[in-house]
Short mmCIF file of C-alpha atoms and ligand atoms in Angstrom, two decimals:
data_model
loop_
_atom_site.label_atom_id
_atom_site.label_comp_id
_atom_site.label_asym_id
_atom_site.label_seq_id
_atom_site.Cartn_x
_atom_site.Cartn_y
_atom_site.Cartn_z
CA UNK A 1447 -3.27 9.22 22.01
CA UNK A 1448 -4.01 5.54 20.83
CA UNK A 1449 -4.46 4.41 17.23
CA UNK A 1450 -8.14 4.05 17.18
CA UNK A 1451 -8.66 7.50 18.76
CA UNK A 1452 -6.26 9.10 16.13
CA UNK A 1453 -8.08 7.50 13.31
CA UNK A 1454 -11.31 9.35 14.38
CA UNK A 1455 -10.08 12.67 15.82
CA UNK A 1456 -6.45 13.67 14.53
CA UNK A 1457 -6.82 16.46 12.08
CA UNK A 1458 -10.45 16.74 12.54
CA UNK A 1459 -10.71 18.67 15.78
CA UNK A 1460 -13.83 21.03 15.91
CA UNK A 1461 -12.61 24.57 15.02
CA UNK A 1462 -14.44 27.35 16.84
CA UNK A 1463 -12.25 30.42 15.86
CA UNK A 1464 -12.49 29.97 12.08
CA UNK A 1465 -15.39 27.66 11.72
CA UNK A 1466 -18.72 26.47 13.28
CA UNK A 1467 -17.33 23.69 15.29
CA UNK A 1468 -18.18 21.03 12.69
CA UNK A 1469 -17.15 17.70 14.04
CA UNK A 1470 -16.41 16.67 10.24
CA UNK A 1471 -13.96 18.69 8.44
CA UNK A 1472 -15.85 20.54 5.47
CA UNK A 1473 -14.94 19.83 1.95
CA UNK A 1474 -13.16 23.08 0.83
CA UNK A 1475 -13.78 23.19 -2.73
CA UNK A 1476 -12.37 26.65 -3.47
CA UNK A 1477 -9.43 26.63 -5.90
CA UNK A 1478 -8.14 29.85 -4.59
CA UNK A 1479 -8.23 31.86 -1.32
CA UNK A 1480 -8.74 35.64 -1.12
CA UNK A 1481 -6.37 37.68 1.05
CA UNK A 1482 -6.55 41.14 2.45
CA UNK A 1483 -3.14 42.39 1.52
CA UNK A 1484 -0.83 41.40 -1.37
CA UNK A 1485 1.95 39.95 0.57
CA UNK A 1486 0.11 37.93 3.20
CA UNK A 1487 -2.16 35.05 2.55
CA UNK A 1488 -4.84 36.02 5.36
CA UNK A 1489 -6.46 32.76 5.96
CA UNK A 1490 -3.17 30.68 5.63
CA UNK A 1491 -4.04 29.43 2.15
CA UNK A 1492 -3.27 30.80 -1.36
CA UNK A 1493 -4.12 28.35 -4.06
CA UNK A 1494 -5.50 24.82 -3.63
CA UNK A 1495 -2.84 22.91 -5.29
CA UNK A 1496 -0.24 24.38 -2.95
CA UNK A 1497 -2.36 23.75 0.23
CA UNK A 1498 -6.09 23.11 0.90
CA UNK A 1499 -7.77 22.76 4.47
CA UNK A 1500 -9.36 19.45 3.69
CA UNK A 1501 -6.14 17.88 2.56
CA UNK A 1502 -4.33 19.42 5.39
CA UNK A 1503 -6.65 17.57 7.83
CA UNK A 1504 -5.99 14.40 5.90
CA UNK A 1505 -2.26 14.81 5.87
CA UNK A 1506 -2.30 15.39 9.60
CA UNK A 1507 -4.23 12.26 10.25
CA UNK A 1508 -2.02 10.06 7.81
CA UNK A 1509 1.11 11.48 9.45
CA UNK A 1510 -0.33 10.53 13.03
CA UNK A 1511 -1.36 6.95 11.97
CA UNK A 1512 2.19 6.16 10.85
CA UNK A 1513 3.80 7.96 13.88
CA UNK A 1514 5.33 10.38 11.25
CA UNK A 1515 5.99 14.02 11.63
CA UNK A 1516 4.71 14.82 8.16
CA UNK A 1517 2.32 13.42 5.43
CA UNK A 1518 1.65 14.51 1.86
CA UNK A 1519 -1.44 13.24 -0.09
CA UNK A 1520 -1.32 12.68 -3.86
CA UNK A 1521 -3.88 11.82 -6.57
CA UNK A 1522 -2.79 8.18 -6.52
CA UNK A 1523 -0.19 5.73 -5.13
CA UNK A 1524 1.68 5.98 -8.44
CA UNK A 1525 1.72 9.94 -8.04
CA UNK A 1526 3.05 9.61 -4.62
CA UNK A 1527 5.84 7.27 -5.82
CA UNK A 1528 6.65 9.47 -8.93
CA UNK A 1529 6.96 12.54 -6.82
CA UNK A 1530 9.00 10.68 -4.28
CA UNK A 1531 11.48 9.25 -7.06
CA UNK A 1532 11.75 12.80 -8.73
CA UNK A 1533 12.55 14.27 -5.25
CA UNK A 1534 15.20 11.96 -3.88
CA UNK A 1535 16.87 10.35 -7.11
CA UNK A 1536 19.20 11.59 -9.78
CA UNK A 1537 20.43 10.16 -12.86
CA UNK A 1538 23.28 7.65 -12.04
CA UNK A 1539 21.72 6.71 -8.76
CA UNK A 1540 21.23 3.13 -8.01
CA UNK A 1541 18.11 1.51 -6.22
CA UNK A 1542 17.65 -1.89 -4.81
CA UNK A 1543 14.01 -3.12 -4.91
CA UNK A 1544 12.06 -6.17 -3.70
CA UNK A 1545 11.66 -8.48 -6.82
CA UNK A 1546 8.06 -9.21 -5.91
CA UNK A 1547 6.77 -5.52 -6.29
CA UNK A 1548 3.54 -4.05 -7.22
CA UNK A 1549 3.62 -4.27 -10.91
CA UNK A 1550 2.89 -0.54 -11.47
CA UNK A 1551 5.82 0.35 -9.29
CA UNK A 1552 7.99 -1.99 -11.46
CA UNK A 1553 6.71 -0.23 -14.54
CA UNK A 1554 7.31 3.24 -13.16
CA UNK A 1555 10.87 2.08 -12.35
CA UNK A 1556 11.21 1.02 -15.87
CA UNK A 1557 10.61 4.55 -17.09
CA UNK A 1558 13.20 5.99 -14.68
CA UNK A 1559 15.70 3.28 -15.77
CA UNK A 1560 15.18 3.94 -19.62
CA UNK A 1561 14.76 7.75 -19.67
CA UNK A 1562 16.60 8.93 -16.71
CA UNK A 1563 19.55 6.47 -16.32
CA UNK A 1564 18.61 5.45 -12.77
CA UNK A 1565 19.73 1.95 -12.11
CA UNK A 1566 17.40 -0.76 -10.48
CA UNK A 1567 18.57 -4.32 -9.15
CA UNK A 1568 15.68 -6.38 -7.97
CA UNK A 1569 16.48 -8.90 -5.20
CA UNK A 1570 14.54 -11.43 -3.14
CA UNK A 1571 14.65 -9.43 0.02
CA UNK A 1572 13.31 -12.33 2.15
CA UNK A 1573 17.05 -12.69 2.71
CA UNK A 1574 18.60 -9.57 3.91
CA UNK A 1575 22.01 -10.67 2.62
CA UNK A 1576 20.64 -10.30 -0.98
CA UNK A 1577 20.17 -6.73 -0.23
CA UNK A 1578 23.46 -6.26 1.42
CA UNK A 1579 25.23 -7.94 -1.37
CA UNK A 1580 23.64 -5.70 -3.92
CA UNK A 1581 24.57 -2.32 -2.35
CA UNK A 1582 27.10 -0.39 -4.65
CA UNK A 1583 28.93 2.84 -4.34
CA UNK A 1584 26.04 4.75 -5.88
CA UNK A 1585 23.19 2.99 -4.06
CA UNK A 1586 20.92 5.75 -2.76
CA UNK A 1587 17.69 3.86 -2.00
CA UNK A 1588 16.16 0.53 -1.00
CA UNK A 1589 12.64 0.11 -1.95
CA UNK A 1590 10.58 -2.57 0.03
CA UNK A 1591 7.15 -3.89 0.07
CA UNK A 1592 6.10 -6.28 2.90
CA UNK A 1593 3.90 -8.26 2.55
CA UNK A 1594 4.41 -8.29 -1.14
CA UNK A 1595 2.03 -8.42 -3.88
CA UNK A 1596 0.78 -11.18 -4.91
CA UNK A 1597 3.04 -13.74 -3.16
CA UNK A 1598 2.86 -12.29 0.44
CA UNK A 1599 6.55 -12.51 1.03
CA UNK A 1600 7.83 -10.80 4.14
CA UNK A 1601 11.00 -9.01 4.56
CA UNK A 1602 12.71 -7.85 7.82
CA UNK A 1603 12.48 -4.16 8.00
CA UNK A 1604 14.57 -3.74 10.83
CA UNK A 1605 17.43 -5.82 9.81
CA UNK A 1606 17.50 -4.24 6.23
CA UNK A 1607 17.23 -0.69 7.58
CA UNK A 1608 20.25 -1.32 9.73
CA UNK A 1609 22.22 -2.58 6.77
CA UNK A 1610 21.11 0.47 4.93
CA UNK A 1611 21.99 2.91 7.81
CA UNK A 1612 25.56 1.68 7.87
CA UNK A 1613 25.88 2.66 4.29
CA UNK A 1614 23.95 5.84 4.19
CA UNK A 1615 21.15 4.47 2.18
CA UNK A 1616 17.55 5.47 2.34
CA UNK A 1617 14.78 2.98 2.94
CA UNK A 1618 11.23 3.39 1.53
CA UNK A 1619 8.59 0.97 2.47
CA UNK A 1620 5.23 0.55 0.60
CA UNK A 1621 2.97 -0.08 3.53
CA UNK A 1622 -0.26 -0.42 1.51
CA UNK A 1623 -0.83 -4.07 2.23
CA UNK A 1624 -0.15 -3.89 6.00
CA UNK A 1625 -1.38 -0.40 6.80
CA UNK A 1626 -0.21 1.37 9.87
CA UNK A 1627 -2.61 -0.54 11.94
CA UNK A 1628 -0.66 -3.83 11.39
CA UNK A 1629 2.90 -2.44 10.91
CA UNK A 1630 4.75 0.82 11.35
CA UNK A 1631 7.93 0.95 9.23
CA UNK A 1632 9.12 4.16 10.47
CA UNK A 1633 9.30 2.76 14.01
CA UNK A 1634 11.29 -0.21 12.63
CA UNK A 1635 13.85 2.21 11.07
CA UNK A 1636 12.61 2.95 7.65
CA UNK A 1637 13.03 6.62 6.39
CA UNK A 1638 9.91 6.97 4.30
CA UNK A 1639 6.54 5.10 3.87
CA UNK A 1640 4.38 5.26 0.88
CA UNK A 1641 0.75 4.28 0.45
CA UNK A 1642 -1.90 3.73 -2.17
CA UNK A 1643 -4.78 5.09 -0.02
CA UNK A 1644 -7.04 3.54 -2.71
CA UNK A 1645 -6.78 0.29 -0.82
CA UNK A 1646 -7.34 -0.38 2.96
CA UNK A 1647 -6.72 3.13 4.10
CA UNK A 1648 -9.85 4.52 2.31
CA UNK A 1649 -11.23 1.05 2.32
CA UNK A 1650 -14.52 1.77 0.30
CA UNK A 1651 -13.29 1.28 -3.19
CA UNK A 1652 -14.55 4.75 -4.18
CA UNK A 1653 -11.21 6.89 -4.18
CA UNK A 1654 -7.99 6.77 -5.93
CA UNK A 1655 -5.13 8.31 -3.96
CA UNK A 1656 -1.69 8.08 -2.51
CA UNK A 1657 0.38 9.24 0.39
CA UNK A 1658 3.90 9.70 1.70
CA UNK A 1659 4.86 9.72 5.36
CA UNK A 1660 8.18 10.66 6.93
CA UNK A 1661 9.78 12.43 9.75
CA UNK A 1662 12.91 13.88 8.24
CA UNK A 1663 12.26 17.60 7.77
CA UNK A 1664 14.65 18.28 5.24
CA UNK A 1665 13.26 15.69 2.79
CA UNK A 1666 9.80 16.69 3.71
CA UNK A 1667 10.42 20.36 2.54
CA UNK A 1668 11.72 19.10 -0.78
CA UNK A 1669 8.68 16.74 -1.25
CA UNK A 1670 6.28 19.54 -0.15
CA UNK A 1671 7.90 21.90 -2.84
CA UNK A 1672 7.60 19.17 -5.48
CA UNK A 1673 4.05 18.12 -4.44
CA UNK A 1674 3.05 21.65 -5.54
CA UNK A 1675 5.51 21.93 -8.37
CA UNK A 1676 4.42 18.62 -10.07
CA UNK A 1677 0.88 19.15 -8.86
CA UNK A 1678 -0.40 15.47 -8.55
CA UNK A 1679 -2.40 16.36 -5.36
CA UNK A 1680 -5.41 14.66 -3.91
CA UNK A 1681 -8.66 16.57 -4.52
CA UNK A 1682 -10.65 18.04 -1.48
CA UNK A 1683 -13.49 15.58 -2.16
CA UNK A 1684 -11.11 12.73 -2.11
CA UNK A 1685 -9.40 14.09 0.92
CA UNK A 1686 -12.81 13.91 2.66
CA UNK A 1687 -13.44 10.41 1.61
CA UNK A 1688 -10.10 9.02 2.86
CA UNK A 1689 -10.52 10.98 6.14
CA UNK A 1690 -14.04 9.29 6.32
CA UNK A 1691 -12.49 5.85 5.49
CA UNK A 1692 -9.61 6.15 8.02
CA UNK A 1693 -12.23 6.51 10.89
CA UNK A 1694 -12.97 2.71 10.68
CA UNK A 1695 -9.51 1.53 9.63
CA UNK A 1696 -8.79 -0.30 12.93
CA UNK A 1697 -12.14 -2.23 12.94
CA UNK A 1698 -11.99 -3.02 9.19
CA UNK A 1699 -8.54 -4.45 9.48
CA UNK A 1700 -9.43 -6.59 12.52
CA UNK A 1701 -12.19 -8.20 10.39
CA UNK A 1702 -10.33 -8.45 7.10
CA UNK A 1703 -7.67 -10.30 9.15
CA UNK A 1704 -10.12 -12.61 10.84
CA UNK A 1705 -11.81 -13.44 7.55
CA UNK A 1706 -8.55 -13.86 5.67
CA UNK A 1707 -7.11 -16.27 8.24
CA UNK A 1708 -10.41 -18.41 7.95
CA UNK A 1709 -10.28 -18.50 4.14
CA UNK A 1710 -6.55 -19.24 4.26
CA UNK A 1711 -7.18 -22.16 6.44
CA UNK A 1712 -10.07 -23.34 4.33
CA UNK A 1713 -7.98 -23.14 1.27
CA UNK A 1714 -5.00 -25.00 2.96
CA UNK A 1715 -7.21 -27.95 3.61
CA UNK A 1716 -9.02 -27.98 0.21
CA UNK A 1717 -7.94 -30.95 -2.11
CA UNK A 1718 -8.16 -28.69 -5.15
CA UNK A 1719 -5.55 -26.20 -3.77
CA UNK A 1720 -1.93 -26.82 -4.19
CA UNK A 1721 -0.43 -24.01 -2.05
CA UNK A 1722 -1.75 -20.95 -0.06
CA UNK A 1723 0.43 -17.90 0.53
CA UNK A 1724 -0.71 -16.20 3.72
CA UNK A 1725 1.75 -15.03 6.34
CA UNK A 1726 -0.69 -16.04 9.01
CA UNK A 1727 -0.30 -19.78 8.18
CA UNK A 1728 2.50 -21.78 9.92
CA UNK A 1729 3.45 -23.03 6.60
CA UNK A 1730 4.49 -19.56 5.40
CA UNK A 1731 8.21 -19.47 5.21
CA UNK A 1732 8.31 -16.14 7.05
CA UNK A 1733 5.56 -16.82 9.58
CA UNK A 1734 7.67 -16.07 12.57
CA UNK A 1735 9.09 -12.80 11.08
CA UNK A 1736 5.42 -11.79 10.22
CA UNK A 1737 4.33 -12.48 13.81
CA UNK A 1738 7.15 -10.28 15.21
CA UNK A 1739 6.96 -7.49 12.77
CA UNK A 1740 3.07 -7.25 12.34
CA UNK A 1741 0.09 -7.01 14.64
CA UNK A 1742 -1.91 -9.42 12.48
CA UNK A 1743 -1.53 -10.92 8.97
CA UNK A 1744 -3.55 -8.68 6.62
CA UNK A 1745 -6.50 -9.06 4.31
CA UNK A 1746 -4.83 -10.39 1.06
CA UNK A 1747 -3.77 -13.98 0.26
CA UNK A 1748 -3.15 -15.98 -2.83
CA UNK A 1749 -3.22 -19.57 -3.69
CA UNK A 1750 -2.44 -22.03 -6.51
CA UNK A 1751 -5.30 -23.91 -7.75
CA UNK A 1752 -4.79 -27.61 -8.57
CA UNK A 1753 -5.98 -27.15 -12.15
CA UNK A 1754 -4.92 -25.36 -15.36
CA UNK A 1755 -5.90 -22.16 -16.97
CA UNK A 1756 -9.20 -23.52 -18.03
CA UNK A 1757 -9.97 -24.54 -14.42
CA UNK A 1758 -8.94 -21.03 -13.32
CA UNK A 1759 -11.42 -19.52 -15.88
CA UNK A 1760 -14.11 -21.89 -14.68
CA UNK A 1761 -13.38 -21.18 -11.02
CA UNK A 1762 -13.43 -17.45 -11.30
CA UNK A 1763 -16.42 -17.44 -13.58
CA UNK A 1764 -18.50 -19.37 -10.93
CA UNK A 1765 -18.17 -17.02 -8.08
CA UNK A 1766 -21.11 -14.81 -7.16
CA UNK A 1767 -20.09 -12.73 -4.11
CA UNK A 1768 -16.41 -12.28 -4.92
CA UNK A 1769 -16.05 -9.65 -7.79
CA UNK A 1770 -13.56 -10.56 -10.36
CA UNK A 1771 -11.55 -7.30 -10.22
CA UNK A 1772 -8.18 -5.62 -9.79
CA UNK A 1773 -7.45 -3.67 -6.52
CA UNK A 1774 -7.77 -4.74 -3.01
CA UNK A 1775 -8.48 -3.38 0.49
CA UNK A 1776 -12.22 -2.60 0.12
CA UNK A 1777 -15.06 -3.86 2.25
CA UNK A 1778 -16.15 -6.09 -0.51
CA UNK A 1779 -14.25 -9.27 -1.50
CA UNK A 1780 -12.32 -9.13 -4.80
CA UNK A 1781 -10.68 -12.03 -6.66
CA UNK A 1782 -8.27 -11.78 -9.50
CA UNK A 1783 -5.73 -13.72 -11.66
CA UNK A 1784 -2.32 -11.98 -11.35
CA UNK A 1785 -0.83 -13.51 -14.55
CA UNK A 1786 -3.43 -11.95 -16.87
CA UNK A 1787 -4.62 -8.98 -14.79
CA UNK A 1788 -2.52 -7.09 -12.12
CA UNK A 1789 0.92 -8.61 -13.27
CA UNK A 1790 0.37 -8.96 -17.01
CA UNK A 1791 2.95 -6.10 -17.39
CA UNK A 1792 5.63 -8.63 -16.48
CA UNK A 1793 6.66 -11.18 -19.19
CA UNK A 1794 5.91 -14.86 -18.52
CA UNK A 1795 9.72 -15.36 -17.74
CA UNK A 1796 9.87 -12.58 -15.33
CA UNK A 1797 6.76 -13.91 -13.58
CA UNK A 1798 7.90 -17.31 -13.42
CA UNK A 1799 11.25 -16.16 -12.02
CA UNK A 1800 9.64 -14.64 -9.02
CA UNK A 1801 7.08 -17.42 -8.71
CA UNK A 1802 3.90 -16.03 -10.18
CA UNK A 1803 2.34 -19.23 -11.83
CA UNK A 1804 -0.56 -19.16 -14.25
CA UNK A 1805 -2.65 -20.96 -11.71
CA UNK A 1806 -2.15 -18.34 -9.04
CA UNK A 1807 -5.27 -16.64 -7.68
CA UNK A 1808 -5.29 -13.51 -5.48
CA UNK A 1809 -7.97 -12.79 -3.16
CA UNK A 1810 -8.78 -9.45 -1.27
CA UNK A 1811 -10.80 -10.70 1.61
CA UNK A 1812 -13.64 -8.29 2.36
CA UNK A 1813 -15.93 -7.85 5.46
CA UNK A 1814 -18.90 -10.05 4.36
CA UNK A 1815 -20.08 -12.95 6.50
CA UNK A 1816 -17.28 -15.64 6.42
CA UNK A 1817 -19.86 -18.34 5.83
CA UNK A 1818 -21.31 -16.87 2.66
CA UNK A 1819 -17.58 -16.30 1.31
CA UNK A 1820 -16.69 -19.90 1.97
CA UNK A 1821 -19.84 -21.09 0.42
CA UNK A 1822 -19.12 -19.08 -2.60
CA UNK A 1823 -15.62 -20.65 -2.82
CA UNK A 1824 -17.13 -24.04 -2.33
CA UNK A 1825 -19.31 -23.63 -5.39
CA UNK A 1826 -16.46 -22.28 -7.51
CA UNK A 1827 -14.28 -25.42 -6.53
CA UNK A 1828 -17.30 -27.62 -7.55
CA UNK A 1829 -17.25 -26.16 -11.13
CA UNK A 1830 -13.80 -27.20 -11.85
C1 PLP B 2400 -2.34 -0.12 -5.70
C2 PLP B 2400 -1.04 -0.19 -5.40
C3 PLP B 2400 0.03 0.96 -5.70
C4 PLP B 2400 -0.40 1.96 -6.61
O1 PLP B 2400 -1.46 2.88 -6.06
P1 PLP B 2400 -2.58 3.49 -7.11
O2 PLP B 2400 -3.38 4.34 -6.02
O3 PLP B 2400 -3.27 2.40 -7.88
O4 PLP B 2400 -1.88 4.41 -7.92
C5 PLP B 2400 1.22 0.92 -5.28
N1 PLP B 2400 1.69 -0.02 -4.23
C6 PLP B 2400 0.78 -1.23 -3.98
C7 PLP B 2400 1.38 -2.24 -2.96
C8 PLP B 2400 -0.49 -1.10 -4.34
O5 PLP B 2400 -1.32 -2.25 -4.06
#
């Protein structure tokens, strides 16, 4: 079955034996499930944390989209990441991570580093040699994000997973920015994919959720056990919302990419812009790799405005369609200032080391009419 058919049907096939043939999976709100005898859960379910039919439907669909055997849905991207780290890492293990990570992931890793003696090394993974050279005897995991947030750096999943496999190291890819429509890390050799379904997968800015997809049954069984033991599961209502969101993932991503490309080109030719970070531009240092690894270039981009922090404030304050807000991947266009918003957790030094300047602005390009979006940006540039 092709991607756009799976986004609509997988996990949601009409059930005539145990249901009415609903074409949309019902929201099963029951927290517990009755049985006929003590030792047999009659309908296949016991308690809703352990398993829920609506969540199961979503997990089936999410697995299919990443071409994974298994998926697990969590109450947030961070809940998924926490469960994953607690499942595969132990004190004394070493992790290599991309230096331009989602700041919340970095903050989580700091907790594991301080409280559980797990070691983290951050490298610029755009050069696979940096990853290779950081591998130690106790390296257990390589954690990648591509494209990264907010600098849209691209790393070569295939080359890095080959390096990892030689050393028996697992590779996790946070595929939130690309989505499985644009990039399938498991097919490129990665072991595990994580998502914040809050972003493009749900796509409507009305649900916080996360997911893990993988095909290794042994790791899946441990994760499934811990999903129930830790309990950070996605609710039935959110599972329904995300299922609904996935039905248009392919269409939304196409328009996100089209609009983002046009905005990137507009910004690149604008005299008040110093630099644009978008993998679809020829000026992007990993443009060729992005072309090879991704179907298209995604809906997020960043740029440096040729001004100072006061100009940044005026620019952001003059927009009418773009909402000044964190998060990304929804149908509405959002804009934000990483240095004071999403990446405020990092010190100024840490930000500068990876290249996040105070004049950097990140856009999550929505699905509005491109002429309206560009007109809005034009007005904001006129204000500085
Ligand atoms: C938002 C995000 C997360 C965290 O997900 P939440 O759903 O907000 O907990 C992780 N990784 C990336 C790349 C993100 O954008």
